Amino acid sequence: MLATHQLRAGYGSVAVLFDVDIAVGAGESIAIIGANGAGKSTLVRAICGLIPSMAGTIEKEGRPIQSLPPHARAEHGVAVVLEGRHLFGELSLESNLRIAETQGSKRRNARFDFSFEDVLDLFPFMRGRLGAPVGVFSGGEQQMVAIGRALLLKPDLLILDEPSTGLAPKVVREIVAVIQTLRQKGMSLLLIEQHIGVASECSDRAYVMSLGKIVKELDSTDWHDQSLLAEITQAYLG
Ligand SMILES: Nc1ncnc2c1ncn2[C@@H]1O[C@H](COP(=O)(O)OP(=O)(O)OP(=O)(O)O)[C@@H](O)[C@H]1O
Ligand SMILES: [Mg+2]
C-alpha cells in the first residue's frame, strides 16, 4: 500500500530523517514508536507532502508520489490526522465534515467509501452537535472530528499521528475501538504512538525510530512480547 525507500527529509536544508525504509501492506496496521523529537511527525509530514523529500522515494501501491502536492496524495488515497488536529475551529462540525466530503468526492472507485452518515454512525456524539463550532469541543471530541474528516476523504491508507496523546483513559478506549473497527474493515493504517500499550493493541507490527532513523523492526511476535517491549521502552522511549 505504502513504502518509503531511503527517504530523507527535514526542514530547510537540515535533514531530520535519514534513509527511512518502511512498508505498510494492504490491510496492515503498522505502528511507529520513538521518543519525543525522534522524527515521527516529520515522517508523517514527508509522506503526506507537507514537507518535500530531499532524497529517496515514497510509493503508494507502487507509484511514486514524493513529487506530488499534498492534495494529489490525498486523491491517491493517503489521508492524515496530524498531531494537533488542525480543524477549522470557528466553523461548525457540519462545515468541517462537509469540506472533507467535497474533497473526498474527487476519489473515484475508493475501496472505503465513508459517507457523512457513516461518520455519524461511527461517532454518535456528533449527531446532536452538528451546528456547534468545533473549537468548543473537548480534546477527545476534536480528535474524533479529525478522524471523521480524514475518513470522508475515502482513504485506503489512514495515518494517525498520536491520536491518544493528552486524552483521558475513557476517551482513549473510544479511539482504540474506532481504530479496531477500521482494521476490521481492512483499511491500512500507519499509527504514530508514544503509548506503547495502545500502539501494540492497535497494530500488527512496528518500527522503532530514533534520531531520524529506523533502528528496529518488530515483527508480530516481537511486537506482542511484553518483556521485549519493556526493554525497548527503556532503550528508546525512556
Ligand atoms: N518546523 C520545523 N522546523 C525545524 N525543525 C523542526 C520542525 N519541526 C520539527 N523539527 C525538528 O525535527 C526533529 C523531529 O521532530 P518531530 O516533530 O518529527 O519529532 P516527533 O518524533 O514527532 O516528536 P514528538 O513525539 O514530540 O511529537 C526535532 O529535532 C525537531 O526539533
Ligand atoms: Mg510528533
PDB file of N, CA and C and ligand atoms in Angstrom, residues 41 83 161-162, ligand 2:
ATOM      1  N   SER A  41       6.724  12.722  13.494  1.00  0.00           N
ATOM      2  CA  SER A  41       5.821  13.645  12.797  1.00  0.00           C
ATOM      3  C   SER A  41       6.450  14.165  11.512  1.00  0.00           C
ATOM      4  N   GLU A  83      -0.840  15.644  14.172  1.00  0.00           N
ATOM      5  CA  GLU A  83      -0.686  15.990  15.580  1.00  0.00           C
ATOM      6  C   GLU A  83      -1.284  17.403  15.743  1.00  0.00           C
ATOM      7  N   ASP A 161      -1.342  10.543  13.696  1.00  0.00           N
ATOM      8  CA  ASP A 161      -0.180  10.988  14.476  1.00  0.00           C
ATOM      9  C   ASP A 161      -0.604  11.243  15.918  1.00  0.00           C
ATOM     10  N   GLU A 162      -0.265  10.311  16.769  1.00  0.00           N
ATOM     11  CA  GLU A 162      -0.540  10.383  18.210  1.00  0.00           C
ATOM     12  C   GLU A 162      -2.006  10.653  18.525  1.00  0.00           C
TER      13      GLU A 162
HETATM   14 MG    MG B   2       5.280  14.202  16.737  1.00  0.00          MG
END
